[in-house]
XYZ file of C-alpha atoms in Angstrom:
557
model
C 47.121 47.429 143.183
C 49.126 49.169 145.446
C 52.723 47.318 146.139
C 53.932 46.549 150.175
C 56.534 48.824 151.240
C 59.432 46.021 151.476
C 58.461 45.361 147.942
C 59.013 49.148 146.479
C 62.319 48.908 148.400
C 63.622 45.682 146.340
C 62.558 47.013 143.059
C 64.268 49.770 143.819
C 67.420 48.478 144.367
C 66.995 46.468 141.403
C 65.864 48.968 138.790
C 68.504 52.185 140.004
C 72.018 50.456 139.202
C 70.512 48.817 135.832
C 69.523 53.060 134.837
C 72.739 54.078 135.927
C 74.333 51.254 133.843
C 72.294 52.027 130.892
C 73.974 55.487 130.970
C 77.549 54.045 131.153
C 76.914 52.188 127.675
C 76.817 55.307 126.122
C 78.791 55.045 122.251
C 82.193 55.962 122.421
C 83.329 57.927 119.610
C 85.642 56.036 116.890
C 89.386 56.569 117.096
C 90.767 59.295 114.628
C 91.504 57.460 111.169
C 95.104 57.951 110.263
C 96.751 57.828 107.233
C 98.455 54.468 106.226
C 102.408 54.227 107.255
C 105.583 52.794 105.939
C 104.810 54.053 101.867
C 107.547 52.434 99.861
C 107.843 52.796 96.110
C 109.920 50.679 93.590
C 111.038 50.948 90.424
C 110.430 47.593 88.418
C 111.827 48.780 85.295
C 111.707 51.745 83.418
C 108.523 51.929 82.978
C 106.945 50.157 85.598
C 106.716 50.696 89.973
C 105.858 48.482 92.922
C 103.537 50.819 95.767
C 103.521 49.109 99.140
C 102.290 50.629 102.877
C 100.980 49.344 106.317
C 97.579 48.610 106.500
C 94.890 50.605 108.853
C 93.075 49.100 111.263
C 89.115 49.628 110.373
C 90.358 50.380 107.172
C 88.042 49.491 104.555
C 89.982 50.905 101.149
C 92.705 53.145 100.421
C 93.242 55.819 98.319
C 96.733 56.135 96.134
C 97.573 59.284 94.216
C 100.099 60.234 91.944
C 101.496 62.702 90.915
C 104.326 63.717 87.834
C 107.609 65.505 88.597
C 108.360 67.772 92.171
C 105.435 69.897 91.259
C 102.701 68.199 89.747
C 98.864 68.065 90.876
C 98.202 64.758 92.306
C 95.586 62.484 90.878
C 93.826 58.954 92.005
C 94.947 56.289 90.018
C 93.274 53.426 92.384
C 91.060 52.526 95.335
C 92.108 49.597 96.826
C 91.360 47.165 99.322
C 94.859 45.944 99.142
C 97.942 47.265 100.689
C 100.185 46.308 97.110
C 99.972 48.401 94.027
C 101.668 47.944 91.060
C 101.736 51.052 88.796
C 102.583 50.596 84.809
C 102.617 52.703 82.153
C 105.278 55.201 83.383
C 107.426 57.077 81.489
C 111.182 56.280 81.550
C 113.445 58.698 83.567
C 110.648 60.666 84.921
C 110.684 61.345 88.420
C 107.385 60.770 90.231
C 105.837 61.223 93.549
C 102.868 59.096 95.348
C 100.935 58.977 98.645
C 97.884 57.170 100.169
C 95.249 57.473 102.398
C 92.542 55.334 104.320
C 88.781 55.213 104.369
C 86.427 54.139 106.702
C 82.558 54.225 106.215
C 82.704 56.966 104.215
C 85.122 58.613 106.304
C 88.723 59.356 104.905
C 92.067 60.209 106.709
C 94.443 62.447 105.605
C 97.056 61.464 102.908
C 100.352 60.587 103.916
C 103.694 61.799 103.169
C 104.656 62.227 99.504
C 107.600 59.643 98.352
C 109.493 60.209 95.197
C 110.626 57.821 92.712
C 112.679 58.855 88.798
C 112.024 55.449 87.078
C 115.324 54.523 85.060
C 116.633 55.280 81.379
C 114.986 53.109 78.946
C 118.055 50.412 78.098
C 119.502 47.535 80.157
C 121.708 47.581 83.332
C 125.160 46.423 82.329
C 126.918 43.904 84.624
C 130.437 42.045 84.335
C 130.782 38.568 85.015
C 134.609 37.692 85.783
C 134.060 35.233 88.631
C 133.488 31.307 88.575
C 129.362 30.636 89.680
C 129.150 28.178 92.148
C 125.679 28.645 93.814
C 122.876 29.001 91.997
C 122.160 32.445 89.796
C 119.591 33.865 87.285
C 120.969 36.262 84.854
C 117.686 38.910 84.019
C 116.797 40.280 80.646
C 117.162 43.970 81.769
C 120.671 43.869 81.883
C 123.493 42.957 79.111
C 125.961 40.981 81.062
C 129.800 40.689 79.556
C 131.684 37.635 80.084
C 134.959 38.243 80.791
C 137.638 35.935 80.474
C 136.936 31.834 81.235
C 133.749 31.522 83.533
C 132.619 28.605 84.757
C 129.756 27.734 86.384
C 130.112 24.838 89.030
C 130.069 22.871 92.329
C 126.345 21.757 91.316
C 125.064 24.828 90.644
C 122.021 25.862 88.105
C 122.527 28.948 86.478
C 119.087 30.058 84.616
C 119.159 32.713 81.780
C 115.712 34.842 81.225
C 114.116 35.080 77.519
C 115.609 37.679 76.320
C 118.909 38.011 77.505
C 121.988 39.363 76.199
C 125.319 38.098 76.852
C 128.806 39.299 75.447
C 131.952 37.845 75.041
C 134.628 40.376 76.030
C 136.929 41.147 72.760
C 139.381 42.451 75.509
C 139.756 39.495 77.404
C 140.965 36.843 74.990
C 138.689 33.851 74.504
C 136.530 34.984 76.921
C 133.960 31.887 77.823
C 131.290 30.274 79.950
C 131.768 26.186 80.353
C 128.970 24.195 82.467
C 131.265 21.790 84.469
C 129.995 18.481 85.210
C 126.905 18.378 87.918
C 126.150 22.286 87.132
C 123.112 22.560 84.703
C 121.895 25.793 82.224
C 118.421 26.652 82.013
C 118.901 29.039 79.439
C 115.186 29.033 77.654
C 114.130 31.619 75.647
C 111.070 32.281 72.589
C 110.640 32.460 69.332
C 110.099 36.413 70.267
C 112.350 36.648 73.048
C 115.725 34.376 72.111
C 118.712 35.024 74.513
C 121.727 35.844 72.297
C 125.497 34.870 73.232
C 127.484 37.190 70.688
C 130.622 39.625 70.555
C 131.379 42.712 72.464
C 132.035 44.628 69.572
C 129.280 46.874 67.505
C 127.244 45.773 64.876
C 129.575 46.205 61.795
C 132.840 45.419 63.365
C 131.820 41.355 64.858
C 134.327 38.845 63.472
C 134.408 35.109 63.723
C 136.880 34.310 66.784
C 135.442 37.408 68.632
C 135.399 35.665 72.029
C 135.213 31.545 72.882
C 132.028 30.157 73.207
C 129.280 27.935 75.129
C 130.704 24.538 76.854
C 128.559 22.191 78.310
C 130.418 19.253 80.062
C 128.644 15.931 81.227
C 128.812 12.717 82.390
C 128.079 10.954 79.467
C 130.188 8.399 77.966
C 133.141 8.482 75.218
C 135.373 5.894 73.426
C 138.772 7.552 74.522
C 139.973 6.369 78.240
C 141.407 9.301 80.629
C 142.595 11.457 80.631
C 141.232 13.765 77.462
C 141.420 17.293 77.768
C 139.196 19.805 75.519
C 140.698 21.516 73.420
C 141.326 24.982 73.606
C 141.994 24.322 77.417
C 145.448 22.555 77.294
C 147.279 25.737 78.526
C 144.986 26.660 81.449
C 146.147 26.476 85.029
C 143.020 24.133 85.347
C 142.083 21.940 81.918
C 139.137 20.799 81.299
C 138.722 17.234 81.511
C 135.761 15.390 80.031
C 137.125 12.016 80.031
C 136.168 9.118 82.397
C 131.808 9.568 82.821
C 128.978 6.774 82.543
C 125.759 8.265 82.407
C 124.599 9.336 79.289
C 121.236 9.726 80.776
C 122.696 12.542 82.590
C 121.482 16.591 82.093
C 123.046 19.667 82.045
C 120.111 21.543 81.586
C 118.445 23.140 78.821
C 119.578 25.341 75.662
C 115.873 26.755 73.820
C 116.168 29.428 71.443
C 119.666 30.425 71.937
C 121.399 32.385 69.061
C 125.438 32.092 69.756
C 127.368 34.461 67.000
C 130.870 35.129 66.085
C 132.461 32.911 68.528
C 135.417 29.897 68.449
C 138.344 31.799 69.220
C 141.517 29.857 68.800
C 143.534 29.228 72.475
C 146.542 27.269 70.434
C 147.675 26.224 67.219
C 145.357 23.606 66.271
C 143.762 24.031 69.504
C 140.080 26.077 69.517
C 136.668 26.768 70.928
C 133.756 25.980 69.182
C 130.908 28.006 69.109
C 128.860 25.522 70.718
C 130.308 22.334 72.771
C 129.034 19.304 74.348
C 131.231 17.140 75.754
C 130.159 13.966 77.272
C 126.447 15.805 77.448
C 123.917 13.372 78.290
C 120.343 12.720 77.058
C 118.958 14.362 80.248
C 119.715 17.548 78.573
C 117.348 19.533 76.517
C 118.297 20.997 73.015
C 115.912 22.938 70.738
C 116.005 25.690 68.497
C 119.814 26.655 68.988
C 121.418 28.821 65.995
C 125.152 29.418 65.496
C 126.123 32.494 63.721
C 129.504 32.976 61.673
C 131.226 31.089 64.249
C 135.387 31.036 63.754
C 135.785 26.792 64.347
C 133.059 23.991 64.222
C 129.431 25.436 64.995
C 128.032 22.557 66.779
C 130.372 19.779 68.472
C 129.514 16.616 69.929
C 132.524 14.533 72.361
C 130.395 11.219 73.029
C 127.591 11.571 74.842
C 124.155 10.879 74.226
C 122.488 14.227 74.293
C 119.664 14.688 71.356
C 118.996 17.958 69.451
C 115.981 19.106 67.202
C 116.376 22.349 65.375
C 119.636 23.515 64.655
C 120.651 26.400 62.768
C 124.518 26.868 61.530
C 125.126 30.086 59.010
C 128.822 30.519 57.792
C 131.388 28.440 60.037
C 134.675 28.449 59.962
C 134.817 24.729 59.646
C 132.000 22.117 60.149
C 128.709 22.765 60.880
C 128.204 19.405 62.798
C 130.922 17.982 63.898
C 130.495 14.322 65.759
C 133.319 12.278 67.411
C 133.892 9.831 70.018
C 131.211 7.532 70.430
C 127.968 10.045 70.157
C 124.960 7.995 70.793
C 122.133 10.718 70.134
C 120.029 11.749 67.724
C 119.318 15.104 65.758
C 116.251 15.902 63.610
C 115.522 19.046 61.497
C 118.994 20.967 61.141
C 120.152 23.418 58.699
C 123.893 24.404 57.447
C 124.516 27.278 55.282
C 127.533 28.776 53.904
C 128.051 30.985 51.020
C 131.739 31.772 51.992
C 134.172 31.988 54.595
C 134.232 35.004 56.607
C 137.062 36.769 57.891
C 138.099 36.016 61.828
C 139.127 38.794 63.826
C 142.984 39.405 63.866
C 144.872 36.847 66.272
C 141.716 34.638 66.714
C 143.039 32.177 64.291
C 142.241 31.366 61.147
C 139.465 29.349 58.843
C 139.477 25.857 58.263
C 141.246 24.187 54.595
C 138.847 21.407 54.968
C 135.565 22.555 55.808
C 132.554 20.085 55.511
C 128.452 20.369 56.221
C 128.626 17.219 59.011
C 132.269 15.663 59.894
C 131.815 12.431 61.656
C 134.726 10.360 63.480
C 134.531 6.965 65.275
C 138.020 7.616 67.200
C 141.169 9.259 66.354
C 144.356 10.151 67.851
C 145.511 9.031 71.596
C 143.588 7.478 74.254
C 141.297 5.886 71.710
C 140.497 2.361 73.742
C 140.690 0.141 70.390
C 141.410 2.220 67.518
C 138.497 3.535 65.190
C 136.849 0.000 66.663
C 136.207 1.991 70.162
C 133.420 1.200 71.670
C 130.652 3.129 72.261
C 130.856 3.526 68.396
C 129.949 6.551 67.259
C 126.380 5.649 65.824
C 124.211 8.822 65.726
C 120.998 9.283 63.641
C 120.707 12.142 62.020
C 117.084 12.886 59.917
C 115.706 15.806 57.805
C 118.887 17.867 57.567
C 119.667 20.361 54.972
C 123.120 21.009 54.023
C 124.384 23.955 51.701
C 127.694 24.689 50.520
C 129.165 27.529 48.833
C 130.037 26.348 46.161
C 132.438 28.017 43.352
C 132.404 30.605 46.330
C 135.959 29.745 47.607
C 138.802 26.550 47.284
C 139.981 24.666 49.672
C 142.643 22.309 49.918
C 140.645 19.638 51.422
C 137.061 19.050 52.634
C 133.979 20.941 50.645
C 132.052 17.508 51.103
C 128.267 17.851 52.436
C 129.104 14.688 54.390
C 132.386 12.835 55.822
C 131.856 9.649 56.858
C 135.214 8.623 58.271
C 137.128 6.523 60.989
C 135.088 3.501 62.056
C 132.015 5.904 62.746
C 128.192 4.018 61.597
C 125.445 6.048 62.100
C 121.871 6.408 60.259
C 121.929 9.716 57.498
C 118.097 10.271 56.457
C 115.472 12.338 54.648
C 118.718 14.956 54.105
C 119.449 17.714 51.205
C 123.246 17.638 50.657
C 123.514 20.493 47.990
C 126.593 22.831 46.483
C 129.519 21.377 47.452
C 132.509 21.166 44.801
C 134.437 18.360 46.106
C 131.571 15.887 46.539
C 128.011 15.502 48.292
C 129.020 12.546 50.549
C 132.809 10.746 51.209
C 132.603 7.366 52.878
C 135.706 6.775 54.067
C 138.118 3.722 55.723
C 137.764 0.144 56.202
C 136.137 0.454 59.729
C 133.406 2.691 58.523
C 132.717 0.291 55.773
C 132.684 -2.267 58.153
C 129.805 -0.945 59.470
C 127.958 -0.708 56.620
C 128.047 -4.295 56.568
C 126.884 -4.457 60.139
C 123.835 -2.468 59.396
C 125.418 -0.187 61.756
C 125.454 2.414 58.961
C 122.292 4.117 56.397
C 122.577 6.398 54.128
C 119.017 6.869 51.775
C 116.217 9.303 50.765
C 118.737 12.073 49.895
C 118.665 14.723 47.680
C 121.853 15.483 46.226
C 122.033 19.341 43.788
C 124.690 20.979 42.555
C 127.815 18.969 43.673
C 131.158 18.206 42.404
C 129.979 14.408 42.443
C 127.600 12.402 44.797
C 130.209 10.424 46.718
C 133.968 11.150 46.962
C 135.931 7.729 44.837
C 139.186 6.410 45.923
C 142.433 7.894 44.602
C 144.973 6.479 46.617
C 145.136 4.066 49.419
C 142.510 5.324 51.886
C 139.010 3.678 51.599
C 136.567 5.146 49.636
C 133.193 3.127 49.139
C 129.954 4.370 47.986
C 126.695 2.947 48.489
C 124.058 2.130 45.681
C 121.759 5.262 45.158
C 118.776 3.717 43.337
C 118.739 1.026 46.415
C 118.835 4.138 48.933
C 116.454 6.240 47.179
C 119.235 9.053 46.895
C 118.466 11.478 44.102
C 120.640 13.056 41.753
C 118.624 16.154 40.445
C 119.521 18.612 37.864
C 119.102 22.547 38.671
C 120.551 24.803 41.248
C 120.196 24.878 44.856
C 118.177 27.602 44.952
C 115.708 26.167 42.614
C 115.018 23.258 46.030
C 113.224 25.762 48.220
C 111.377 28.828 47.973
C 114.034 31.775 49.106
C 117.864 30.861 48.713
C 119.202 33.789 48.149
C 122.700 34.139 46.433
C 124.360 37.165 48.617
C 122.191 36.764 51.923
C 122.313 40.071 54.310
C 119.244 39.030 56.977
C 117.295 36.081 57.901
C 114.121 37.173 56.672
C 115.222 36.483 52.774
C 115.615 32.592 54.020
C 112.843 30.218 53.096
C 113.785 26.820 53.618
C 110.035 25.416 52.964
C 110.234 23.134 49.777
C 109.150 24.742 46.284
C 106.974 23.727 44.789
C 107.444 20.743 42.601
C 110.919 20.349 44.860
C 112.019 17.177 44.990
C 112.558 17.373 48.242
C 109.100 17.717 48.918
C 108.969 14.054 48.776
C 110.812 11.053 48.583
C 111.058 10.326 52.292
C 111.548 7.589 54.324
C 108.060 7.223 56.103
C 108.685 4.256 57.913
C 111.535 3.185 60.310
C 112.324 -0.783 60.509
C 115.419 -2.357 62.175
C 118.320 -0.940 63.762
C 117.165 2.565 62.475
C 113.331 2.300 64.387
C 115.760 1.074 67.427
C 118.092 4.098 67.836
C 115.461 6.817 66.546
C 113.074 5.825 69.132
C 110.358 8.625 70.009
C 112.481 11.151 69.251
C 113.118 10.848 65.369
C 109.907 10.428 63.192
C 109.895 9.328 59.744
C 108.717 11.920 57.344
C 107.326 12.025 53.126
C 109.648 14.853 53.204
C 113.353 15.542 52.787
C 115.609 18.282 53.923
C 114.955 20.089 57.120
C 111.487 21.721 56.445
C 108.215 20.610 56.091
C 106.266 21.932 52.912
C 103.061 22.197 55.105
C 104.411 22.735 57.917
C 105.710 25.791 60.451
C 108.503 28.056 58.952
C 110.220 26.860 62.812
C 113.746 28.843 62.115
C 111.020 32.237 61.584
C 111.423 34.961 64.143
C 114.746 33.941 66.391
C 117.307 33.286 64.303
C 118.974 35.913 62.308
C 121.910 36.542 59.565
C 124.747 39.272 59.382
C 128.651 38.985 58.585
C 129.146 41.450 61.220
């Protein structure tokens, strides 16, 4: 059929601009693929690097080489579809050199520029700390930081402490110290394999007792003395530290978890020195566990008030007490251990060891400020379960002290499921009429010891002062024949490491048994959740975990 001529001319008109159209569409070639820009490296560690660059657009993958010293062959170590790389394995103080480039459906741009990185020296960073904290910092385990002089970490702020950390007292500086002021918290946590360890500046083989001051945590909790009360060891600054006048003992200063603290409790004074750990007014807010003080030069742990609890506790060769307890103390501690075999020398000037050195020292109130005598109130009612207390024995005299326990000054409390071994004097003194008030009260147990090796289970009155005793077939307080040593399964006579410590009962041990498995009255009151009741005495289960295993440590140097 043959179309009219006005026809032809229409489909012309239609048909020519679509064909020239057609030819316009023609595929553009792709732009030129380029190699990825801004190629940063960065050393995380000494063995370790952080590979960053821009991205490419139509980039599908990149390519990242490396390559070993300034003359090296380069070599892929990754495709990626990510603009991030981080590159382990690396050997420390090497220098390196890495670049990238992009692909595209098969297609690949060139590589970019080579950057260079020399990872560090295998050992930490070193950093001073001289200056009050007063916003929030983290101290890293790649770096030994050295306290120098009294730090304190305040105005509210948090200062958090890796696993694994090492911090030194400066033996320069004297009494060199960090204190947690009231409203600041530590979140000093560590592990079993990675415990962050407070301890002198000096080397291994030269660390005294009294090397530097200690650890101070300060609280809002309450105490039985009114205001002002200054700790001691801080009478002579330009700024005491006050603890006095708080009334939360819920309140937290953070956390202490597998913390060593060694050769600390340098004396400020006469009569007037650090411990190696303090907590003053601490309330119950804050978290302690698995905390070990090591050859410390004054009390290892001491408690002003407060109502902070504490679970695993390790104290090896104080000065003075172990666990010392004043002031209206409302908390509880479970599973603690106290060792000495002597009295170590403190570091020249630091002061010197205690003449009355005791496992636990416990005071209601004593000495000014006290708001009604050893009566105070909050009385100082703590409970204390499944401790383990070792003397030394024959080791050294003293002219007072060498009791496992004082009971003194109005205090009460609840003593169970303990070993109270090796100490001369006497296992246990109960001392004054206000503390035998509050036996009477039922404000104060003592049962299911096991007493070894001691001068004579409780202390007897000589002279005026108070000396009671309670009855030990009642309270299910053994007197056993044999050493110390004979209670568990490694005691070992001259200790030089942790490792030769077993406190797990032996077997046959009395203190494998004989516990008090089931809390009634004021006891099931105070202990609460926190405390259980146990078929075991002394601070180690026989079937249970070896818990002091692996962080804690022993040296007299």
């Amino acid at each position: 059929m043959r179309l009219p001529q006005i026809w032809k001319r229409a489909f012309l008109a239609i048909t020519l601009p679509l064909a020239f159209a057609a030819c316009d569409d023609d595929p553009v070639a792709p732009a030129e693929l380029v190699p990825p820009a801004g190629l940063t490296v960065t050393a995380n560690g000494a063995t370790a690097a952080t590979i960053t660059f821009s991205s490419v657009q139509g980039a599908t993958e990149y390519v990242l080489q490396r390559a070993a010293g300034t003359a090296g062959n380069f070599a892929e170590i990754a495709t990626l579809s990510a603009t991030t790389y981080e590159d382990s394995g690396l050997e420390a103080g090497t220098a390196y050199r890495y670049r990238v480039a992009a692909v595209r459906s098969g297609q690949q741009s060139s590589f970019s520029s080579a950057v260079s990185l020399t990872t560090a020296v295998e050992g930490p960073m070193e950093a001073t700390i001289s200056s009050n904290i007063t916003s929030n910092r983290t101290l890293y385990a790649d770096t030994l930081y050295t306290l120098s002089g009294y730090v304190r970490v305040g105005n509210g702020a948090t200062l958090t402490i890796e696993p694994g950390t090492k911090i030194v007292g400066d033996y320069d500086v004297i009494a060199s110290s960090l204190f947690i002021e009231r409203g600041a918290r530590i979140m000093a946590e560590g592990t079993a394999a990675e415990p962050i360890v407070f301890t002198s500046s000096r080397p291994e083989g030269e660390r005294r007792p009294g090397d530097w001051g200690g650890l101070v945590l300060l609280g809002n909790g309450v105490i039985n003395r009114s205001s002002p009360v200054i700790l001691e060891g801080t009478e002579n600054l330009d700024s005491p530290v006050e603890y006095s006048g708080g009334s939360d003992n819920s309140d937290s200063s953070g956390s202490l978890k597998y913390v060593r603290i060694e050769f600390a409790g340098h004396e400020v004074a006469p009569n007037a020195e650090l411990n190696s750990l303090t907590l003053a007014a601490v309330g119950s807010g804050t978290v302690i566990e698995h905390v070990q003080v090591l050859a410390g030069l004054d009390d290892s742990f001491e408690w002003f008030g407060g109502a902070v609890d504490a679970r695993y506790l390790v104290s090896y060769e104080a000065g003075d007490d172990h666990l010392d307890i004043s002031e209206g103390y409302q908390g509880r501690i479970q599973h603690a251990i106290a060792f000495q075999s002597r009295q170590l020398l403190p570091r020249p000037g630091a002061g010197s060891v205690a003449s009355d050195p005791q496992g636990i020292e416990n005071d209601g109130c004593s000495g000014q400020n006290c708001l009604d005598g050893q009566d105070s109130e909050p009385l100082n009612l703590p409970v204390i379960a499944n401790f383990t207390l070792i003397g030394a024995g024959s080791a050294y005299t003293t002219s007072g002290g060498d009791m496992g326990m004082n009971i003194r000054r109005g205090t009460g409390g609840y003593y169970v499921n303990g070993v109270v071994a090796r100490y001369d004097r006497a296992a246990i003194s109960l001392r004054d009429a206000t503390t035998q008030a509050r036996l009477a009260d039922d404000d104060l147990l003592v049962s299911n010891l096991v007493l070894a090796e001691n001068g004579q289970a409780f202390l007897p009155q000589t002279g005026e002062t108070v000396q009671f005793s309670v009855d030990e077939e009642d309270n299910d307080i053994d007197l056993v024949a044999g050493s110390a040593a004979s209670l568990f399964n490694a005691l070992p006579t001259d200790p030089s490491s942790a490792t030769q410590f077993d406190w797990t009962p032996a077997a046959g041990s009395p203190a494998a048994t004989g516990g008090l498995t089931e809390f009634n009255g004021k006891l099931a009151e105070r202990a609460g959740s926190f405390v259980t009741a146990t078929s075991y005495r002394g601070a180690a289960d026989p079937n249970g975990d070896k818990w002091w295993e692996g962080w804690t440590t022993y040296a007299d140097n």
